[in-house]
mmCIF file of C-alpha atoms in Angstrom:
data_model
loop_
_atom_site.group_PDB
_atom_site.id
_atom_site.type_symbol
_atom_site.label_atom_id
_atom_site.label_comp_id
_atom_site.label_asym_id
_atom_site.label_seq_id
_atom_site.Cartn_x
_atom_site.Cartn_y
_atom_site.Cartn_z
ATOM 1 C CA MET A 18 -7.768 -12.881 11.810
ATOM 2 C CA GLY A 19 -6.225 -14.617 14.810
ATOM 3 C CA ASP A 20 -2.711 -14.135 16.074
ATOM 4 C CA THR A 21 -1.857 -17.640 14.829
ATOM 5 C CA HIS A 22 -1.660 -16.231 11.318
ATOM 6 C CA TRP A 23 1.264 -14.107 12.274
ATOM 7 C CA ARG A 24 3.468 -16.440 14.322
ATOM 8 C CA VAL A 25 6.962 -17.090 12.856
ATOM 9 C CA PRO A 26 9.005 -20.103 14.019
ATOM 10 C CA GLN A 27 12.226 -19.182 15.751
ATOM 11 C CA GLY A 28 15.347 -19.434 13.575
ATOM 12 C CA LEU A 29 13.466 -18.671 10.300
ATOM 13 C CA GLY A 30 13.208 -15.356 8.694
ATOM 14 C CA LEU A 31 14.195 -13.091 5.783
ATOM 15 C CA GLY A 32 17.877 -13.084 6.531
ATOM 16 C CA ASN A 33 18.552 -16.193 4.493
ATOM 17 C CA ALA A 34 17.398 -14.432 1.373
ATOM 18 C CA ALA A 35 19.895 -11.737 1.828
ATOM 19 C CA LYS A 36 22.761 -14.325 1.868
ATOM 20 C CA LYS A 37 21.796 -15.244 -1.694
ATOM 21 C CA ILE A 38 22.983 -11.905 -3.011
ATOM 22 C CA SER A 39 26.734 -11.483 -3.358
ATOM 23 C CA ASP A 40 28.436 -8.583 -1.462
ATOM 24 C CA GLY A 41 28.693 -5.537 -3.573
ATOM 25 C CA ILE A 42 25.790 -6.026 -6.024
ATOM 26 C CA VAL A 43 22.902 -5.248 -3.672
ATOM 27 C CA GLU A 44 22.602 -1.706 -4.808
ATOM 28 C CA GLU A 45 23.037 -2.664 -8.440
ATOM 29 C CA LEU A 46 20.195 -5.042 -8.025
ATOM 30 C CA TRP A 47 17.850 -2.340 -6.850
ATOM 31 C CA PHE A 48 19.113 0.648 -8.716
ATOM 32 C CA GLY A 49 21.024 -0.603 -11.839
ATOM 33 C CA ASP A 50 19.825 -2.388 -14.985
ATOM 34 C CA ASP A 51 19.165 -5.734 -13.522
ATOM 35 C CA ASP A 52 15.862 -7.195 -14.435
ATOM 36 C CA LEU A 53 12.995 -6.486 -12.052
ATOM 37 C CA GLN A 54 12.017 -10.024 -12.093
ATOM 38 C CA VAL A 55 15.297 -10.918 -10.073
ATOM 39 C CA ALA A 56 14.229 -8.563 -7.330
ATOM 40 C CA GLN A 57 10.803 -9.988 -7.339
ATOM 41 C CA ALA A 58 12.002 -13.482 -7.165
ATOM 42 C CA ASP A 59 14.226 -12.761 -4.153
ATOM 43 C CA ALA A 60 11.168 -11.347 -2.422
ATOM 44 C CA ALA A 61 9.114 -14.383 -3.385
ATOM 45 C CA GLU A 62 11.721 -16.737 -1.871
ATOM 46 C CA SER A 63 11.807 -14.744 1.381
ATOM 47 C CA PHE A 64 10.300 -16.450 4.470
ATOM 48 C CA ALA A 65 7.627 -13.755 4.861
ATOM 49 C CA ALA A 66 6.264 -14.237 1.509
ATOM 50 C CA ALA A 67 6.458 -18.066 1.732
ATOM 51 C CA MET A 68 4.534 -17.751 5.096
ATOM 52 C CA ALA A 69 1.869 -15.726 3.607
ATOM 53 C CA LYS A 70 1.402 -18.219 0.697
ATOM 54 C CA VAL A 71 1.481 -21.351 2.943
ATOM 55 C CA ARG A 72 -0.767 -20.033 5.658
ATOM 56 C CA GLY A 73 -3.238 -18.527 3.203
ATOM 57 C CA LEU A 74 -2.836 -15.098 4.749
ATOM 58 C CA THR A 75 -5.423 -12.748 3.273
ATOM 59 C CA PRO A 76 -7.165 -9.645 4.629
ATOM 60 C CA PHE A 77 -10.286 -10.603 2.684
ATOM 61 C CA PRO A 78 -13.108 -12.982 3.939
ATOM 62 C CA ALA A 79 -14.526 -15.314 1.260
ATOM 63 C CA ILE A 80 -17.493 -13.077 0.526
ATOM 64 C CA ALA A 81 -15.295 -10.000 0.235
ATOM 65 C CA GLN A 82 -13.035 -11.760 -2.184
ATOM 66 C CA ARG A 83 -16.018 -12.938 -4.219
ATOM 67 C CA ILE A 84 -17.376 -9.220 -4.417
ATOM 68 C CA MET A 85 -13.966 -7.946 -5.302
ATOM 69 C CA GLN A 86 -13.730 -10.407 -8.181
ATOM 70 C CA MET A 87 -17.273 -9.372 -9.361
ATOM 71 C CA ALA A 88 -16.229 -5.632 -9.084
ATOM 72 C CA GLN A 89 -13.535 -6.327 -11.771
ATOM 73 C CA ASP A 90 -16.089 -7.754 -14.183
ATOM 74 C CA PRO A 91 -17.452 -5.002 -16.487
ATOM 75 C CA ASP A 92 -20.505 -7.100 -17.248
ATOM 76 C CA VAL A 93 -21.426 -7.937 -13.648
ATOM 77 C CA GLN A 94 -25.052 -7.479 -12.634
ATOM 78 C CA LEU A 95 -25.415 -5.135 -9.618
ATOM 79 C CA GLU A 96 -28.229 -7.424 -8.344
ATOM 80 C CA LYS A 97 -25.853 -10.373 -7.916
ATOM 81 C CA VAL A 98 -23.450 -8.091 -6.061
ATOM 82 C CA SER A 99 -26.108 -6.935 -3.607
ATOM 83 C CA GLN A 100 -27.120 -10.612 -3.088
ATOM 84 C CA ALA A 101 -23.523 -11.522 -2.353
ATOM 85 C CA MET A 102 -23.239 -8.474 0.040
ATOM 86 C CA THR A 103 -26.160 -9.526 2.175
ATOM 87 C CA LYS A 104 -24.435 -12.753 3.115
ATOM 88 C CA ASP A 105 -21.877 -10.675 5.135
ATOM 89 C CA PRO A 106 -23.884 -8.421 7.480
ATOM 90 C CA ALA A 107 -20.756 -6.466 8.686
ATOM 91 C CA LEU A 108 -19.712 -5.642 5.114
ATOM 92 C CA ALA A 109 -23.324 -4.794 4.214
ATOM 93 C CA ALA A 110 -23.391 -2.409 7.134
ATOM 94 C CA LYS A 111 -20.155 -0.731 6.125
ATOM 95 C CA THR A 112 -21.521 -0.272 2.582
ATOM 96 C CA LEU A 113 -24.713 1.338 3.791
ATOM 97 C CA ARG A 114 -22.824 3.616 6.144
ATOM 98 C CA LEU A 115 -20.502 4.812 3.392
ATOM 99 C CA ALA A 116 -23.339 5.211 0.889
ATOM 100 C CA THR A 117 -25.245 7.482 3.506
ATOM 101 C CA SER A 118 -22.168 9.488 4.446
ATOM 102 C CA ALA A 119 -21.706 13.166 3.421
ATOM 103 C CA LEU A 120 -19.381 12.159 0.639
ATOM 104 C CA PHE A 121 -22.102 10.188 -1.247
ATOM 105 C CA ARG A 122 -25.360 11.828 0.033
ATOM 106 C CA VAL A 123 -27.348 13.107 -2.935
ATOM 107 C CA GLY A 124 -30.422 14.292 -1.032
ATOM 108 C CA VAL A 125 -32.202 10.979 -1.413
ATOM 109 C CA ASP A 126 -32.283 8.451 1.434
ATOM 110 C CA CYS A 127 -30.412 5.115 0.976
ATOM 111 C CA ASP A 128 -32.156 2.426 2.935
ATOM 112 C CA THR A 129 -31.224 -0.948 1.313
ATOM 113 C CA VAL A 130 -27.966 -2.602 0.105
ATOM 114 C CA ASP A 131 -29.247 -2.558 -3.428
ATOM 115 C CA GLN A 132 -29.437 1.238 -3.302
ATOM 116 C CA ALA A 133 -26.064 1.544 -1.642
ATOM 117 C CA VAL A 134 -24.399 -0.634 -4.314
ATOM 118 C CA VAL A 135 -25.979 1.540 -7.109
ATOM 119 C CA ARG A 136 -24.996 4.750 -5.340
ATOM 120 C CA LEU A 137 -21.387 3.783 -4.649
ATOM 121 C CA GLY A 138 -20.618 2.053 -7.914
ATOM 122 C CA MET A 139 -18.294 -0.982 -8.367
ATOM 123 C CA ASN A 140 -15.102 1.025 -8.349
ATOM 124 C CA THR A 141 -15.830 2.628 -5.049
ATOM 125 C CA MET A 142 -17.057 -0.796 -3.612
ATOM 126 C CA TYR A 143 -13.799 -2.437 -4.640
ATOM 127 C CA GLN A 144 -11.722 0.333 -3.060
ATOM 128 C CA MET A 145 -13.745 0.276 0.246
ATOM 129 C CA ILE A 146 -13.406 -3.499 0.593
ATOM 130 C CA SER A 147 -9.758 -3.436 -0.184
ATOM 131 C CA ALA A 148 -8.950 -0.647 2.160
ATOM 132 C CA THR A 149 -10.993 -1.965 4.913
ATOM 133 C CA GLY A 150 -9.441 -5.389 4.655
ATOM 134 C CA VAL A 151 -5.717 -4.278 4.522
ATOM 135 C CA LEU A 152 -5.980 -1.693 7.174
ATOM 136 C CA GLY A 153 -7.601 -4.149 9.426
ATOM 137 C CA LEU A 154 -4.349 -6.147 9.402
ATOM 138 C CA PHE A 155 -2.617 -3.371 11.350
ATOM 139 C CA LYS A 156 -4.885 -3.757 14.324
ATOM 140 C CA GLU A 157 -2.880 -6.790 15.441
ATOM 141 C CA SER A 158 0.495 -5.094 15.236
ATOM 142 C CA GLY A 159 0.385 -2.906 18.238
ATOM 143 C CA LYS A 160 1.621 0.728 18.455
ATOM 144 C CA VAL A 161 4.097 0.373 15.692
ATOM 145 C CA GLY A 162 1.524 -1.064 13.297
ATOM 146 C CA ALA A 163 -0.912 1.679 14.303
ATOM 147 C CA GLY A 164 1.805 4.317 13.444
ATOM 148 C CA ILE A 165 2.371 2.724 10.038
ATOM 149 C CA ARG A 166 -1.322 2.507 9.357
ATOM 150 C CA ASP A 167 -1.848 6.119 10.266
ATOM 151 C CA HIS A 168 1.023 7.189 8.125
ATOM 152 C CA CYS A 169 -0.411 5.205 5.166
ATOM 153 C CA VAL A 170 -3.785 7.013 5.718
ATOM 154 C CA GLY A 171 -2.086 10.456 5.739
ATOM 155 C CA VAL A 172 -0.071 9.548 2.511
ATOM 156 C CA ALA A 173 -3.280 8.424 0.850
ATOM 157 C CA ALA A 174 -5.160 11.535 1.767
ATOM 158 C CA ILE A 175 -2.335 13.886 0.723
ATOM 159 C CA SER A 176 -1.925 12.070 -2.575
ATOM 160 C CA ARG A 177 -5.630 12.283 -3.361
ATOM 161 C CA THR A 178 -5.605 16.078 -2.525
ATOM 162 C CA MET A 179 -2.695 16.553 -4.880
ATOM 163 C CA ALA A 180 -4.506 14.672 -7.636
ATOM 164 C CA GLN A 181 -7.531 16.915 -7.148
ATOM 165 C CA LYS A 182 -5.496 20.121 -7.008
ATOM 166 C CA THR A 183 -3.655 19.306 -10.228
ATOM 167 C CA GLY A 184 -6.820 18.340 -12.046
ATOM 168 C CA TRP A 185 -5.539 14.664 -12.444
ATOM 169 C CA ALA A 186 -8.347 12.100 -12.568
ATOM 170 C CA GLY A 187 -6.318 9.499 -10.722
ATOM 171 C CA GLY A 188 -7.294 10.561 -7.177
ATOM 172 C CA GLY A 189 -9.349 7.535 -6.256
ATOM 173 C CA GLN A 190 -6.812 5.064 -7.515
ATOM 174 C CA VAL A 191 -3.827 6.852 -5.768
ATOM 175 C CA PHE A 192 -5.735 6.926 -2.536
ATOM 176 C CA LEU A 193 -6.153 3.100 -2.585
ATOM 177 C CA ALA A 194 -2.421 2.621 -3.573
ATOM 178 C CA GLY A 195 -1.344 4.961 -0.777
ATOM 179 C CA LEU A 196 -3.309 2.955 1.806
ATOM 180 C CA MET A 197 -1.647 -0.216 0.760
ATOM 181 C CA ARG A 198 1.968 1.022 0.199
ATOM 182 C CA ASP A 199 3.411 -0.370 3.420
ATOM 183 C CA VAL A 200 1.565 -3.707 3.809
ATOM 184 C CA GLY A 201 4.969 -5.439 3.250
ATOM 185 C CA LYS A 202 6.180 -3.944 6.443
ATOM 186 C CA LEU A 203 3.488 -6.121 8.255
ATOM 187 C CA LEU A 204 5.080 -9.262 7.016
ATOM 188 C CA VAL A 205 8.573 -8.029 7.882
ATOM 189 C CA MET A 206 7.577 -7.100 11.372
ATOM 190 C CA GLN A 207 6.428 -10.609 12.106
ATOM 191 C CA THR A 208 9.992 -12.107 11.487
ATOM 192 C CA GLU A 209 11.234 -9.782 14.287
ATOM 193 C CA GLU A 210 14.350 -9.288 12.215
ATOM 194 C CA PHE A 211 13.854 -5.523 11.645
ATOM 195 C CA ASP A 212 12.992 -2.802 14.211
ATOM 196 C CA TYR A 213 10.916 -0.045 12.609
ATOM 197 C CA THR A 214 11.086 1.972 15.650
ATOM 198 C CA ARG A 215 14.660 2.741 14.796
ATOM 199 C CA VAL A 216 13.996 5.009 11.820
ATOM 200 C CA PRO A 217 16.610 7.717 11.178
ATOM 201 C CA GLU A 218 15.570 11.021 12.816
ATOM 202 C CA ASP A 219 17.181 13.261 10.199
ATOM 203 C CA ASP A 220 15.254 14.804 7.332
ATOM 204 C CA GLU A 221 16.085 12.009 5.044
ATOM 205 C CA GLY A 222 14.720 9.233 7.313
ATOM 206 C CA TRP A 223 11.551 9.197 5.298
ATOM 207 C CA ASP A 224 13.379 7.521 2.329
ATOM 208 C CA ARG A 225 16.036 5.574 3.990
ATOM 209 C CA VAL A 226 14.566 2.637 5.911
ATOM 210 C CA HIS A 227 14.084 0.488 2.758
ATOM 211 C CA LEU A 228 17.863 0.647 2.198
ATOM 212 C CA ASN A 229 18.353 -0.809 5.600
ATOM 213 C CA GLU A 230 15.726 -3.536 4.769
ATOM 214 C CA ARG A 231 17.590 -4.475 1.560
ATOM 215 C CA GLU A 232 20.915 -4.806 3.435
ATOM 216 C CA ARG A 233 19.570 -6.968 6.271
ATOM 217 C CA LEU A 234 16.738 -8.841 4.589
ATOM 218 C CA GLY A 235 17.569 -9.050 0.894
ATOM 219 C CA CYS A 236 14.425 -7.254 -0.153
ATOM 220 C CA ASP A 237 12.488 -4.170 0.893
ATOM 221 C CA HIS A 238 8.928 -3.920 1.958
ATOM 222 C CA GLY A 239 7.720 -2.322 -1.251
ATOM 223 C CA VAL A 240 8.724 -5.338 -3.475
ATOM 224 C CA LEU A 241 7.623 -7.886 -0.843
ATOM 225 C CA GLY A 242 4.274 -6.106 -0.455
ATOM 226 C CA GLY A 243 3.790 -6.198 -4.271
ATOM 227 C CA HIS A 244 4.581 -9.821 -4.403
ATOM 228 C CA VAL A 245 1.929 -10.597 -1.712
ATOM 229 C CA MET A 246 -0.619 -8.371 -3.355
ATOM 230 C CA THR A 247 -0.133 -10.370 -6.551
ATOM 231 C CA MET A 248 -1.051 -13.442 -4.626
ATOM 232 C CA TRP A 249 -4.110 -11.590 -3.325
ATOM 233 C CA LYS A 250 -4.975 -10.956 -7.053
ATOM 234 C CA MET A 251 -4.986 -7.150 -6.477
ATOM 235 C CA PRO A 252 -5.152 -4.914 -9.624
ATOM 236 C CA LEU A 253 -1.858 -4.669 -11.426
ATOM 237 C CA PHE A 254 -1.592 -0.799 -10.823
ATOM 238 C CA VAL A 255 -1.717 -1.384 -7.195
ATOM 239 C CA THR A 256 0.939 -4.036 -7.132
ATOM 240 C CA LYS A 257 3.239 -1.981 -9.353
ATOM 241 C CA ILE A 258 2.878 1.212 -7.310
ATOM 242 C CA VAL A 259 3.418 -0.773 -3.935
ATOM 243 C CA ALA A 260 6.402 -2.551 -5.344
ATOM 244 C CA TRP A 261 7.926 0.637 -7.003
ATOM 245 C CA HIS A 262 7.478 3.386 -4.425
ATOM 246 C CA HIS A 263 11.011 3.058 -3.395
ATOM 247 C CA GLN A 264 12.112 2.321 -7.016
ATOM 248 C CA PRO A 265 10.756 5.560 -8.679
ATOM 249 C CA ALA A 266 12.948 5.464 -11.744
ATOM 250 C CA TRP A 267 11.105 2.221 -12.899
ATOM 251 C CA ALA A 268 7.794 3.963 -12.442
ATOM 252 C CA TYR A 269 8.743 7.086 -14.163
ATOM 253 C CA GLU A 270 10.164 5.012 -17.046
ATOM 254 C CA GLU A 271 6.860 3.312 -17.419
ATOM 255 C CA GLY A 272 5.054 6.714 -17.259
ATOM 256 C CA GLY A 273 1.328 7.200 -17.418
ATOM 257 C CA ASP A 274 -0.766 6.875 -14.281
ATOM 258 C CA ILE A 275 1.850 4.615 -12.695
ATOM 259 C CA GLY A 276 4.486 7.236 -12.847
ATOM 260 C CA LEU A 277 2.161 9.895 -11.544
ATOM 261 C CA MET A 278 0.879 7.792 -8.726
ATOM 262 C CA VAL A 279 4.360 6.845 -7.527
ATOM 263 C CA ALA A 280 5.496 10.461 -7.745
ATOM 264 C CA ALA A 281 2.357 11.637 -5.851
ATOM 265 C CA ILE A 282 2.844 9.054 -3.129
ATOM 266 C CA ARG A 283 6.550 9.836 -2.704
ATOM 267 C CA ILE A 284 5.734 13.597 -2.374
ATOM 268 C CA ALA A 285 2.917 12.703 0.163
ATOM 269 C CA ASP A 286 5.201 10.403 2.116
ATOM 270 C CA ARG A 287 7.711 13.199 2.744
ATOM 271 C CA LEU A 288 5.030 15.717 3.605
ATOM 272 C CA ASP A 289 3.240 13.461 6.038
ATOM 273 C CA THR A 290 6.471 12.441 7.682
ATOM 274 C CA GLN A 291 7.298 16.172 8.196
ATOM 275 C CA ILE A 292 3.858 17.036 9.431
ATOM 276 C CA ALA A 293 4.089 14.370 12.075
ATOM 277 C CA LYS A 294 7.146 16.346 13.499
ATOM 278 C CA SER A 295 5.595 19.792 13.021
ATOM 279 C CA PRO A 296 2.381 20.923 11.347
ATOM 280 C CA ILE A 297 4.165 24.118 10.093
ATOM 281 C CA LEU A 298 6.218 23.443 6.907
ATOM 282 C CA ASP A 299 8.834 26.165 6.614
ATOM 283 C CA GLU A 300 10.159 27.516 3.328
ATOM 284 C CA LYS A 301 13.486 25.632 3.721
ATOM 285 C CA PHE A 302 11.700 22.273 3.933
ATOM 286 C CA LEU A 303 9.343 23.113 1.085
ATOM 287 C CA ASP A 304 12.239 24.223 -1.201
ATOM 288 C CA GLU A 305 14.142 20.969 -0.552
ATOM 289 C CA ALA A 306 11.157 18.875 -1.007
ATOM 290 C CA ALA A 307 10.225 20.689 -4.327
ATOM 291 C CA ALA A 308 13.789 19.866 -5.502
ATOM 292 C CA ASP A 309 12.981 16.116 -5.479
ATOM 293 C CA ALA A 310 12.648 14.300 -8.722
ATOM 294 C CA ALA A 311 8.994 13.407 -7.844
ATOM 295 C CA CYS A 312 7.954 17.062 -7.802
ATOM 296 C CA GLY A 313 9.782 17.585 -11.111
ATOM 297 C CA TYR A 314 7.941 14.651 -12.564
ATOM 298 C CA MET A 315 4.499 16.029 -11.490
ATOM 299 C CA ASN A 316 5.486 19.673 -12.062
ATOM 300 C CA VAL A 317 4.773 20.506 -8.477
ATOM 301 C CA ARG A 318 6.390 23.622 -7.064
ATOM 302 C CA ALA A 319 7.083 24.541 -3.481
#
């Protein structure tokens, strides 16, 4: 994707969206009983979301989009998926590399795309294409983008480990959601109206930047990212988790895997942020982290 996809005309940005919300009701909009659709509509009207729609911004080439659509069809024939895959040599190579990795090696060589598709399965194929496409967007965003990308990878890995340790079967899904949680920041960054290098350095900085986004931009990166992923036709569980990872009360109210995944991602977010400062997690930090509502929701102790 070339840089032209990310250029923002001067004088246009997310700030106008914030002016539509009267003083004094911003927090009620995000934390009160207001309809979630109001928050989503504000994100949809923001310039970053409009830019993504008008310019056709998407991290997925046409072939990748086609395969992702096929992967969501329970009646799809794997032969057709393999045929589509061979039309994109780079994607076919990534598929073969993953299928022959230690994670999927089963003692039998995997030499063809057909074999790779069978070995990986459609769910893994979908996750691979989605993750590769979205993480590729961060390559054009410099050092800050690389830092956000690495944090997303850390959050995804910790979330999956938590799922495995607790015996919860949602590890694969939570990994994908963790990778995509901050894609909304990419769009915000291009407006140059918010500086992500000025994140608070105190212990609460991990869960404060979205409040500053709402005050300045009218929406936070979570809701904006969820809106854009809806345009990309991502699975509903991903869009909800991305949109709600800073509105956990809504996720916990819905419950099920959505509530568990948001809780896992919030715990992992705090852990990865702290690990970046120091790989040693002391008892004071662990006790404070364990007191968070996300740990209570997942029944996770220090």
